[in-house]
């Protein structure tokens, strides 16, 4: 028998629902009449102008590179506007998360927004209470968010009619589909950084609440800078030479399986496993189990083993995590470059959970040289 020439190919990513934990209920679970009018047991949506639509005619070309302006570099590090004498700041943990009261985000000047970008990078997650953000006209909210970068249009999520730049997190009244997830899994936690499959993933990110369960539905965050710092010097040094592939294929295919939309064809991107924040210079882990698929140059077993260690390190790191309990008129601002997060789908009474995310893109992730015994 003649020898057969074998072609060596880069490993292909194929759709496997087990790789991606879909938390979104999607259009199949959406009941417009209940959301707009309510029921005997559940009120109507508080912000009907933010109810989701899924328009199959929304199609967008591949994203093109753009030059990101890092406003944190221009900030006054004394934070004279953002943390003035009337503002109360309470840290949730030593390294991640602060609750801030006494200032309206919508009133910030350009200088105040610069300070917001820097403080978010430093504290990773900021929780602003008693905000008027949800009451702004949607275009005004987008104008505010657009200061921090180009708006990302999510390829699969619901959005308010006419505003595809708004990513909606919506689980409607009476929707108990999260329980189906628990038929096959032991937890609803799905650690991720948003849309890291893009060449330029998001940076300063905004999430604000409209309706929430009476209890439950919190959001948890993990400090990826502190996660990096906890590693040994030798381990850090080894990670600094590595890149990983992040994929949006599974998310898009999952949307198609649920007869939902795909606004833009999915992409994959290679990013360094350790990235550096342009404003703080801090180094952070940049992998997450929702979108990271494999380490470039490693065999499957090697890649799986190392990524599992990093995912476990992130997930078990309760001493560098923060859990945020939602209240009415809350806006959470986080830096997607140095955190992972997850919704907690722990309520079972069918109450509505409805939020909106504004997702400005940032720079392409980059790595700086490893420094021995670097505690930054």
mmCIF file of C-alpha atoms in Angstrom:
data_model
loop_
_atom_site.group_PDB
_atom_site.id
_atom_site.type_symbol
_atom_site.label_atom_id
_atom_site.label_comp_id
_atom_site.label_asym_id
_atom_site.label_seq_id
_atom_site.Cartn_x
_atom_site.Cartn_y
_atom_site.Cartn_z
ATOM 1 C CA UNK A 1 0.000 0.000 0.000
ATOM 2 C CA UNK A 2 1.356 3.402 -0.968
ATOM 3 C CA UNK A 3 2.097 5.801 1.914
ATOM 4 C CA UNK A 4 -0.566 8.419 2.571
ATOM 5 C CA UNK A 5 0.544 12.020 3.022
ATOM 6 C CA UNK A 6 -0.895 13.510 6.169
ATOM 7 C CA UNK A 7 -1.621 17.217 6.370
ATOM 8 C CA UNK A 8 -0.837 18.868 9.710
ATOM 9 C CA UNK A 9 -3.512 21.323 10.702
ATOM 10 C CA UNK A 10 -4.109 23.694 13.582
ATOM 11 C CA UNK A 11 -6.627 22.159 16.016
ATOM 12 C CA UNK A 12 -10.136 23.082 14.917
ATOM 13 C CA UNK A 13 -12.642 24.343 17.481
ATOM 14 C CA UNK A 14 -15.969 22.611 16.996
ATOM 15 C CA UNK A 15 -19.213 23.279 18.796
ATOM 16 C CA UNK A 16 -19.543 21.405 22.046
ATOM 17 C CA UNK A 17 -22.327 22.663 24.330
ATOM 18 C CA UNK A 18 -20.425 21.341 27.327
ATOM 19 C CA UNK A 19 -17.703 23.943 26.829
ATOM 20 C CA UNK A 20 -20.028 26.921 27.180
ATOM 21 C CA UNK A 21 -22.534 27.379 29.984
ATOM 22 C CA UNK A 22 -25.411 29.380 28.512
ATOM 23 C CA UNK A 23 -27.053 31.476 31.218
ATOM 24 C CA UNK A 24 -29.324 33.480 28.932
ATOM 25 C CA UNK A 25 -32.965 32.452 28.701
ATOM 26 C CA UNK A 26 -33.261 33.828 25.156
ATOM 27 C CA UNK A 27 -36.286 34.570 22.962
ATOM 28 C CA UNK A 28 -37.941 31.176 23.438
ATOM 29 C CA UNK A 29 -38.541 31.966 27.103
ATOM 30 C CA UNK A 30 -39.670 35.548 26.463
ATOM 31 C CA UNK A 31 -43.379 36.300 26.883
ATOM 32 C CA UNK A 32 -43.997 39.846 25.689
ATOM 33 C CA UNK A 33 -47.497 40.185 27.148
ATOM 34 C CA UNK A 34 -46.361 39.196 30.652
ATOM 35 C CA UNK A 35 -43.357 41.512 30.510
ATOM 36 C CA UNK A 36 -45.408 44.485 29.345
ATOM 37 C CA UNK A 37 -48.572 43.897 31.404
ATOM 38 C CA UNK A 38 -47.593 41.606 34.277
ATOM 39 C CA UNK A 39 -49.715 38.884 35.875
ATOM 40 C CA UNK A 40 -51.669 38.429 39.072
ATOM 41 C CA UNK A 41 -48.452 37.355 40.801
ATOM 42 C CA UNK A 42 -45.812 39.381 38.949
ATOM 43 C CA UNK A 43 -45.755 43.101 38.093
ATOM 44 C CA UNK A 44 -45.002 44.414 34.630
ATOM 45 C CA UNK A 45 -41.434 45.320 33.770
ATOM 46 C CA UNK A 46 -40.400 48.575 35.426
ATOM 47 C CA UNK A 47 -38.541 49.803 32.330
ATOM 48 C CA UNK A 48 -40.452 48.714 29.242
ATOM 49 C CA UNK A 49 -38.180 50.777 26.990
ATOM 50 C CA UNK A 50 -35.403 48.336 27.925
ATOM 51 C CA UNK A 51 -37.295 45.122 27.167
ATOM 52 C CA UNK A 52 -35.374 42.805 24.830
ATOM 53 C CA UNK A 53 -35.872 42.311 21.129
ATOM 54 C CA UNK A 54 -34.041 39.885 18.854
ATOM 55 C CA UNK A 55 -33.987 41.270 15.319
ATOM 56 C CA UNK A 56 -32.786 38.663 12.790
ATOM 57 C CA UNK A 57 -32.219 41.439 10.238
ATOM 58 C CA UNK A 58 -29.454 42.997 12.327
ATOM 59 C CA UNK A 59 -26.286 41.837 10.579
ATOM 60 C CA UNK A 60 -22.866 43.396 11.048
ATOM 61 C CA UNK A 61 -19.502 42.904 9.308
ATOM 62 C CA UNK A 62 -16.376 41.755 11.165
ATOM 63 C CA UNK A 63 -15.015 44.273 13.643
ATOM 64 C CA UNK A 64 -12.094 46.390 12.508
ATOM 65 C CA UNK A 65 -9.185 47.467 14.723
ATOM 66 C CA UNK A 66 -9.402 50.898 16.323
ATOM 67 C CA UNK A 67 -7.148 53.042 18.479
ATOM 68 C CA UNK A 68 -8.294 52.957 22.088
ATOM 69 C CA UNK A 69 -7.740 56.002 24.308
ATOM 70 C CA UNK A 70 -7.007 54.953 27.890
ATOM 71 C CA UNK A 71 -8.585 57.748 29.938
ATOM 72 C CA UNK A 72 -7.234 56.374 33.197
ATOM 73 C CA UNK A 73 -3.819 57.667 32.131
ATOM 74 C CA UNK A 74 -5.170 61.241 32.185
ATOM 75 C CA UNK A 75 -6.815 61.005 35.617
ATOM 76 C CA UNK A 76 -5.978 63.101 38.659
ATOM 77 C CA UNK A 77 -4.917 60.395 41.109
ATOM 78 C CA UNK A 78 -6.310 62.388 44.033
ATOM 79 C CA UNK A 79 -9.821 61.835 42.541
ATOM 80 C CA UNK A 80 -11.029 65.376 43.448
ATOM 81 C CA UNK A 81 -14.342 65.017 41.599
ATOM 82 C CA UNK A 82 -15.146 61.330 41.939
ATOM 83 C CA UNK A 83 -14.203 61.060 45.628
ATOM 84 C CA UNK A 84 -14.994 64.544 46.865
ATOM 85 C CA UNK A 85 -15.803 65.289 50.511
ATOM 86 C CA UNK A 86 -19.503 64.484 50.029
ATOM 87 C CA UNK A 87 -18.821 60.983 48.699
ATOM 88 C CA UNK A 88 -18.838 57.860 50.880
ATOM 89 C CA UNK A 89 -16.614 54.950 49.807
ATOM 90 C CA UNK A 90 -16.766 51.554 51.497
ATOM 91 C CA UNK A 91 -14.377 48.820 50.381
ATOM 92 C CA UNK A 92 -15.930 45.367 50.099
ATOM 93 C CA UNK A 93 -12.579 43.567 50.372
ATOM 94 C CA UNK A 94 -8.950 44.672 50.587
ATOM 95 C CA UNK A 95 -8.245 44.227 46.857
ATOM 96 C CA UNK A 96 -11.545 44.217 44.953
ATOM 97 C CA UNK A 97 -14.821 46.077 45.169
ATOM 98 C CA UNK A 98 -15.949 49.394 46.648
ATOM 99 C CA UNK A 99 -19.455 50.747 47.299
ATOM 100 C CA UNK A 100 -19.777 54.453 46.505
ATOM 101 C CA UNK A 101 -22.581 56.788 47.541
ATOM 102 C CA UNK A 102 -23.074 60.518 47.200
ATOM 103 C CA UNK A 103 -22.315 61.183 43.535
ATOM 104 C CA UNK A 104 -24.243 60.734 40.292
ATOM 105 C CA UNK A 105 -22.340 59.082 37.472
ATOM 106 C CA UNK A 106 -24.451 60.982 34.972
ATOM 107 C CA UNK A 107 -23.150 64.298 36.334
ATOM 108 C CA UNK A 108 -19.436 63.523 35.870
ATOM 109 C CA UNK A 109 -17.336 65.838 33.751
ATOM 110 C CA UNK A 110 -14.699 64.499 31.378
ATOM 111 C CA UNK A 111 -12.181 64.819 34.207
ATOM 112 C CA UNK A 112 -14.512 62.870 36.491
ATOM 113 C CA UNK A 113 -14.870 60.139 33.885
ATOM 114 C CA UNK A 114 -11.084 59.910 33.647
ATOM 115 C CA UNK A 115 -10.988 59.438 37.420
ATOM 116 C CA UNK A 116 -13.709 56.799 37.140
ATOM 117 C CA UNK A 117 -11.628 54.851 34.607
ATOM 118 C CA UNK A 118 -8.587 54.898 36.891
ATOM 119 C CA UNK A 119 -10.402 54.073 40.136
ATOM 120 C CA UNK A 120 -12.208 51.200 38.412
ATOM 121 C CA UNK A 121 -8.856 49.842 37.242
ATOM 122 C CA UNK A 122 -7.433 50.138 40.755
ATOM 123 C CA UNK A 123 -10.407 48.719 42.698
ATOM 124 C CA UNK A 124 -11.550 46.418 39.855
ATOM 125 C CA UNK A 125 -15.277 46.781 40.745
ATOM 126 C CA UNK A 126 -17.195 49.892 41.836
ATOM 127 C CA UNK A 127 -20.804 49.703 43.067
ATOM 128 C CA UNK A 128 -22.675 53.007 42.761
ATOM 129 C CA UNK A 129 -25.923 53.206 44.729
ATOM 130 C CA UNK A 130 -28.904 55.555 44.218
ATOM 131 C CA UNK A 131 -28.131 56.350 40.586
ATOM 132 C CA UNK A 132 -30.414 57.966 37.983
ATOM 133 C CA UNK A 133 -28.666 56.092 35.157
ATOM 134 C CA UNK A 134 -31.606 53.814 34.313
ATOM 135 C CA UNK A 135 -33.878 56.845 33.976
ATOM 136 C CA UNK A 136 -31.730 58.531 31.347
ATOM 137 C CA UNK A 137 -32.857 58.313 27.729
ATOM 138 C CA UNK A 138 -31.065 55.312 26.275
ATOM 139 C CA UNK A 139 -29.057 57.451 23.860
ATOM 140 C CA UNK A 140 -27.793 59.539 26.796
ATOM 141 C CA UNK A 141 -26.643 56.408 28.626
ATOM 142 C CA UNK A 142 -24.818 55.323 25.470
ATOM 143 C CA UNK A 143 -23.237 58.765 25.096
ATOM 144 C CA UNK A 144 -21.862 58.389 28.624
ATOM 145 C CA UNK A 145 -20.476 54.909 28.006
ATOM 146 C CA UNK A 146 -19.037 55.862 24.627
ATOM 147 C CA UNK A 147 -16.502 58.111 26.341
ATOM 148 C CA UNK A 148 -14.646 54.989 27.490
ATOM 149 C CA UNK A 149 -14.339 53.247 24.136
ATOM 150 C CA UNK A 150 -16.086 52.009 21.011
ATOM 151 C CA UNK A 151 -19.420 50.371 21.821
ATOM 152 C CA UNK A 152 -19.442 46.609 21.408
ATOM 153 C CA UNK A 153 -22.536 45.167 19.743
ATOM 154 C CA UNK A 154 -23.084 41.714 21.177
ATOM 155 C CA UNK A 155 -23.497 39.029 18.501
ATOM 156 C CA UNK A 156 -26.342 37.109 20.177
ATOM 157 C CA UNK A 157 -28.034 38.934 23.053
ATOM 158 C CA UNK A 158 -31.372 40.716 23.215
ATOM 159 C CA UNK A 159 -31.350 44.509 23.003
ATOM 160 C CA UNK A 160 -33.851 47.354 23.301
ATOM 161 C CA UNK A 161 -35.591 48.178 20.040
ATOM 162 C CA UNK A 162 -33.281 50.382 17.995
ATOM 163 C CA UNK A 163 -30.309 50.143 20.364
ATOM 164 C CA UNK A 164 -28.202 47.067 19.520
ATOM 165 C CA UNK A 165 -25.282 48.580 21.502
ATOM 166 C CA UNK A 166 -27.148 47.720 24.730
ATOM 167 C CA UNK A 167 -26.609 44.151 25.938
ATOM 168 C CA UNK A 168 -29.609 43.033 27.999
ATOM 169 C CA UNK A 169 -29.432 40.527 30.830
ATOM 170 C CA UNK A 170 -33.042 39.449 31.106
ATOM 171 C CA UNK A 171 -34.867 36.608 32.793
ATOM 172 C CA UNK A 172 -38.584 37.325 32.642
ATOM 173 C CA UNK A 173 -41.382 36.924 35.151
ATOM 174 C CA UNK A 174 -42.282 33.265 35.570
ATOM 175 C CA UNK A 175 -39.136 32.084 33.790
ATOM 176 C CA UNK A 176 -37.681 29.101 35.651
ATOM 177 C CA UNK A 177 -35.417 27.892 32.858
ATOM 178 C CA UNK A 178 -32.348 28.226 35.090
ATOM 179 C CA UNK A 179 -33.525 25.069 36.831
ATOM 180 C CA UNK A 180 -32.955 23.181 33.565
ATOM 181 C CA UNK A 181 -29.287 24.135 33.792
ATOM 182 C CA UNK A 182 -29.110 22.482 37.200
ATOM 183 C CA UNK A 183 -30.503 19.235 35.815
ATOM 184 C CA UNK A 184 -27.085 18.663 34.234
ATOM 185 C CA UNK A 185 -24.784 20.780 36.404
ATOM 186 C CA UNK A 186 -24.221 21.297 40.101
ATOM 187 C CA UNK A 187 -23.813 25.081 39.919
ATOM 188 C CA UNK A 188 -24.982 28.031 37.840
ATOM 189 C CA UNK A 189 -21.653 29.834 38.304
ATOM 190 C CA UNK A 190 -20.043 30.595 34.934
ATOM 191 C CA UNK A 191 -16.855 32.584 35.439
ATOM 192 C CA UNK A 192 -16.005 34.766 32.455
ATOM 193 C CA UNK A 193 -14.667 38.061 31.224
ATOM 194 C CA UNK A 194 -17.001 39.481 28.620
ATOM 195 C CA UNK A 195 -16.464 38.617 24.938
ATOM 196 C CA UNK A 196 -12.738 37.898 25.255
ATOM 197 C CA UNK A 197 -12.900 36.249 21.833
ATOM 198 C CA UNK A 198 -12.747 39.734 20.290
ATOM 199 C CA UNK A 199 -9.382 41.132 19.224
ATOM 200 C CA UNK A 200 -10.091 44.142 21.455
ATOM 201 C CA UNK A 201 -12.189 42.957 24.406
ATOM 202 C CA UNK A 202 -13.998 45.425 26.684
ATOM 203 C CA UNK A 203 -12.405 47.562 29.387
ATOM 204 C CA UNK A 204 -14.447 49.858 31.665
ATOM 205 C CA UNK A 205 -17.888 48.222 31.682
ATOM 206 C CA UNK A 206 -21.287 49.302 33.058
ATOM 207 C CA UNK A 207 -24.194 47.163 34.313
ATOM 208 C CA UNK A 208 -27.380 48.685 35.745
ATOM 209 C CA UNK A 209 -30.518 47.206 37.232
ATOM 210 C CA UNK A 210 -34.228 47.583 36.422
ATOM 211 C CA UNK A 211 -35.937 44.638 38.144
ATOM 212 C CA UNK A 212 -34.531 42.049 40.532
ATOM 213 C CA UNK A 213 -35.624 39.116 42.672
ATOM 214 C CA UNK A 214 -36.488 39.957 46.265
ATOM 215 C CA UNK A 215 -33.404 37.971 47.219
ATOM 216 C CA UNK A 216 -30.779 36.209 45.130
ATOM 217 C CA UNK A 217 -29.479 37.025 41.679
ATOM 218 C CA UNK A 218 -26.240 38.542 42.984
ATOM 219 C CA UNK A 219 -23.152 39.022 40.810
ATOM 220 C CA UNK A 220 -19.736 37.761 41.908
ATOM 221 C CA UNK A 221 -16.369 39.084 40.763
ATOM 222 C CA UNK A 222 -12.801 37.796 41.035
ATOM 223 C CA UNK A 223 -9.647 39.917 41.085
ATOM 224 C CA UNK A 224 -7.406 38.578 38.306
ATOM 225 C CA UNK A 225 -4.516 40.793 39.421
ATOM 226 C CA UNK A 226 -4.493 39.252 42.887
ATOM 227 C CA UNK A 227 -4.949 35.815 41.302
ATOM 228 C CA UNK A 228 -1.726 36.436 39.399
ATOM 229 C CA UNK A 229 0.105 37.703 42.489
ATOM 230 C CA UNK A 230 -0.724 34.546 44.442
ATOM 231 C CA UNK A 231 1.239 32.365 42.035
ATOM 232 C CA UNK A 232 4.853 31.393 42.638
ATOM 233 C CA UNK A 233 7.613 33.264 40.838
ATOM 234 C CA UNK A 234 8.507 30.294 38.673
ATOM 235 C CA UNK A 235 4.924 29.708 37.688
ATOM 236 C CA UNK A 236 4.408 33.372 36.793
ATOM 237 C CA UNK A 237 7.536 33.345 34.661
ATOM 238 C CA UNK A 238 6.346 30.294 32.723
ATOM 239 C CA UNK A 239 2.897 31.767 32.092
ATOM 240 C CA UNK A 240 4.385 34.964 30.703
ATOM 241 C CA UNK A 241 5.500 33.212 27.536
ATOM 242 C CA UNK A 242 2.113 31.690 26.751
ATOM 243 C CA UNK A 243 -0.896 32.672 24.667
ATOM 244 C CA UNK A 244 -4.360 31.144 24.596
ATOM 245 C CA UNK A 245 -7.122 30.992 22.012
ATOM 246 C CA UNK A 246 -10.482 32.526 22.967
ATOM 247 C CA UNK A 247 -13.545 31.500 20.951
ATOM 248 C CA UNK A 248 -16.994 32.953 20.267
ATOM 249 C CA UNK A 249 -18.022 29.960 18.163
ATOM 250 C CA UNK A 250 -19.801 28.080 20.948
ATOM 251 C CA UNK A 251 -21.806 31.144 21.991
ATOM 252 C CA UNK A 252 -22.964 31.757 18.414
ATOM 253 C CA UNK A 253 -23.794 28.116 17.764
ATOM 254 C CA UNK A 254 -25.653 27.933 21.069
ATOM 255 C CA UNK A 255 -27.749 30.884 19.938
ATOM 256 C CA UNK A 256 -28.534 29.196 16.638
ATOM 257 C CA UNK A 257 -29.516 25.988 18.432
ATOM 258 C CA UNK A 258 -32.022 28.030 20.438
ATOM 259 C CA UNK A 259 -33.388 29.600 17.210
ATOM 260 C CA UNK A 260 -32.010 32.976 18.237
ATOM 261 C CA UNK A 261 -29.935 35.539 16.378
ATOM 262 C CA UNK A 262 -26.303 35.840 15.343
ATOM 263 C CA UNK A 263 -25.603 39.448 14.376
ATOM 264 C CA UNK A 264 -21.982 38.874 13.433
ATOM 265 C CA UNK A 265 -20.163 35.687 12.528
ATOM 266 C CA UNK A 266 -18.076 34.321 15.412
ATOM 267 C CA UNK A 267 -14.338 34.787 15.690
ATOM 268 C CA UNK A 268 -11.394 33.422 17.643
ATOM 269 C CA UNK A 269 -8.453 35.429 18.945
ATOM 270 C CA UNK A 270 -5.095 34.704 20.536
ATOM 271 C CA UNK A 271 -4.341 36.654 23.725
ATOM 272 C CA UNK A 272 -1.513 36.486 26.271
ATOM 273 C CA UNK A 273 -2.367 34.496 29.373
ATOM 274 C CA UNK A 274 -0.851 37.328 31.413
ATOM 275 C CA UNK A 275 -1.889 40.822 30.321
ATOM 276 C CA UNK A 276 -0.828 44.233 31.616
ATOM 277 C CA UNK A 277 -3.240 47.062 32.389
ATOM 278 C CA UNK A 278 -2.217 50.217 30.501
ATOM 279 C CA UNK A 279 -3.156 52.648 33.302
ATOM 280 C CA UNK A 280 -1.942 50.824 36.422
ATOM 281 C CA UNK A 281 0.814 48.627 34.994
ATOM 282 C CA UNK A 282 -0.612 45.711 36.980
ATOM 283 C CA UNK A 283 -0.360 42.224 35.540
ATOM 284 C CA UNK A 284 -3.408 39.968 35.555
ATOM 285 C CA UNK A 285 -4.458 36.477 34.530
ATOM 286 C CA UNK A 286 -6.437 36.646 31.320
ATOM 287 C CA UNK A 287 -8.187 33.300 30.908
ATOM 288 C CA UNK A 288 -11.760 32.248 31.636
ATOM 289 C CA UNK A 289 -13.631 28.955 31.234
ATOM 290 C CA UNK A 290 -16.430 30.399 29.114
ATOM 291 C CA UNK A 291 -14.317 31.584 26.206
ATOM 292 C CA UNK A 292 -10.712 30.335 26.562
ATOM 293 C CA UNK A 293 -10.230 27.117 24.608
ATOM 294 C CA UNK A 294 -6.585 26.028 24.512
ATOM 295 C CA UNK A 295 -3.009 27.181 25.018
ATOM 296 C CA UNK A 296 -1.110 27.811 21.809
ATOM 297 C CA UNK A 297 1.704 25.296 21.253
ATOM 298 C CA UNK A 298 0.575 22.844 23.959
ATOM 299 C CA UNK A 299 -0.879 19.418 23.341
ATOM 300 C CA UNK A 300 -4.484 18.967 24.407
ATOM 301 C CA UNK A 301 -3.746 17.130 27.635
ATOM 302 C CA UNK A 302 -1.113 19.681 28.615
ATOM 303 C CA UNK A 303 -3.354 22.618 27.800
ATOM 304 C CA UNK A 304 -6.361 21.126 29.596
ATOM 305 C CA UNK A 305 -4.318 20.435 32.717
ATOM 306 C CA UNK A 306 -2.884 23.937 32.964
ATOM 307 C CA UNK A 307 -6.149 25.694 32.174
ATOM 308 C CA UNK A 308 -7.981 23.568 34.741
ATOM 309 C CA UNK A 309 -5.480 24.634 37.386
ATOM 310 C CA UNK A 310 -5.978 28.299 36.485
ATOM 311 C CA UNK A 311 -9.784 27.971 36.428
ATOM 312 C CA UNK A 312 -9.756 26.238 39.820
ATOM 313 C CA UNK A 313 -7.417 28.925 41.158
ATOM 314 C CA UNK A 314 -9.870 31.604 40.002
ATOM 315 C CA UNK A 315 -12.979 29.787 41.175
ATOM 316 C CA UNK A 316 -11.681 28.768 44.600
ATOM 317 C CA UNK A 317 -10.161 32.176 45.355
ATOM 318 C CA UNK A 318 -12.813 33.363 47.787
ATOM 319 C CA UNK A 319 -10.185 35.550 49.451
ATOM 320 C CA UNK A 320 -9.817 37.629 46.279
ATOM 321 C CA UNK A 321 -13.467 37.679 45.244
ATOM 322 C CA UNK A 322 -16.341 40.081 45.937
ATOM 323 C CA UNK A 323 -20.072 39.374 45.860
ATOM 324 C CA UNK A 324 -22.357 42.284 45.022
ATOM 325 C CA UNK A 325 -25.980 42.331 46.150
ATOM 326 C CA UNK A 326 -28.176 44.290 43.803
ATOM 327 C CA UNK A 327 -30.364 47.131 45.024
ATOM 328 C CA UNK A 328 -32.715 49.377 43.064
ATOM 329 C CA UNK A 329 -30.897 52.136 41.144
ATOM 330 C CA UNK A 330 -27.511 50.424 41.387
ATOM 331 C CA UNK A 331 -24.848 50.708 38.683
ATOM 332 C CA UNK A 332 -21.823 48.393 38.802
ATOM 333 C CA UNK A 333 -18.699 49.522 36.964
ATOM 334 C CA UNK A 334 -15.880 47.025 36.501
ATOM 335 C CA UNK A 335 -12.710 46.676 34.491
ATOM 336 C CA UNK A 336 -13.177 43.660 32.264
ATOM 337 C CA UNK A 337 -9.425 43.473 31.613
ATOM 338 C CA UNK A 338 -8.543 42.504 35.192
ATOM 339 C CA UNK A 339 -11.637 40.675 36.476
ATOM 340 C CA UNK A 340 -13.900 37.709 35.851
ATOM 341 C CA UNK A 341 -17.507 37.609 36.979
ATOM 342 C CA UNK A 342 -20.632 35.464 37.061
ATOM 343 C CA UNK A 343 -24.315 35.900 37.697
ATOM 344 C CA UNK A 344 -25.778 33.717 40.448
ATOM 345 C CA UNK A 345 -29.001 32.070 39.274
ATOM 346 C CA UNK A 346 -30.131 30.970 42.720
ATOM 347 C CA UNK A 347 -33.729 32.209 42.979
ATOM 348 C CA UNK A 348 -36.564 29.848 42.093
ATOM 349 C CA UNK A 349 -39.708 31.957 42.568
ATOM 350 C CA UNK A 350 -39.903 33.175 38.980
ATOM 351 C CA UNK A 351 -39.293 36.828 39.761
ATOM 352 C CA UNK A 352 -37.889 38.984 36.979
ATOM 353 C CA UNK A 353 -34.167 39.840 36.767
ATOM 354 C CA UNK A 354 -33.557 42.578 34.214
ATOM 355 C CA UNK A 355 -30.361 44.549 33.668
ATOM 356 C CA UNK A 356 -28.545 46.408 30.891
ATOM 357 C CA UNK A 357 -24.844 46.422 30.057
ATOM 358 C CA UNK A 358 -22.874 49.060 28.203
ATOM 359 C CA UNK A 359 -19.658 47.512 26.925
ATOM 360 C CA UNK A 360 -16.953 49.850 25.591
ATOM 361 C CA UNK A 361 -14.079 48.030 23.924
ATOM 362 C CA UNK A 362 -10.476 48.685 24.940
ATOM 363 C CA UNK A 363 -6.979 47.931 23.630
ATOM 364 C CA UNK A 364 -5.782 44.617 22.264
ATOM 365 C CA UNK A 365 -4.394 42.697 25.257
ATOM 366 C CA UNK A 366 -0.641 43.001 25.609
ATOM 367 C CA UNK A 367 2.008 41.496 27.839
ATOM 368 C CA UNK A 368 4.957 43.171 29.526
ATOM 369 C CA UNK A 369 8.164 41.493 30.606
ATOM 370 C CA UNK A 370 8.172 39.310 33.689
ATOM 371 C CA UNK A 371 9.960 40.820 36.687
ATOM 372 C CA UNK A 372 11.329 38.345 39.252
ATOM 373 C CA UNK A 373 9.425 38.282 42.553
ATOM 374 C CA UNK A 374 7.038 40.792 41.043
ATOM 375 C CA UNK A 375 4.408 41.712 43.638
ATOM 376 C CA UNK A 376 3.725 45.034 41.925
#
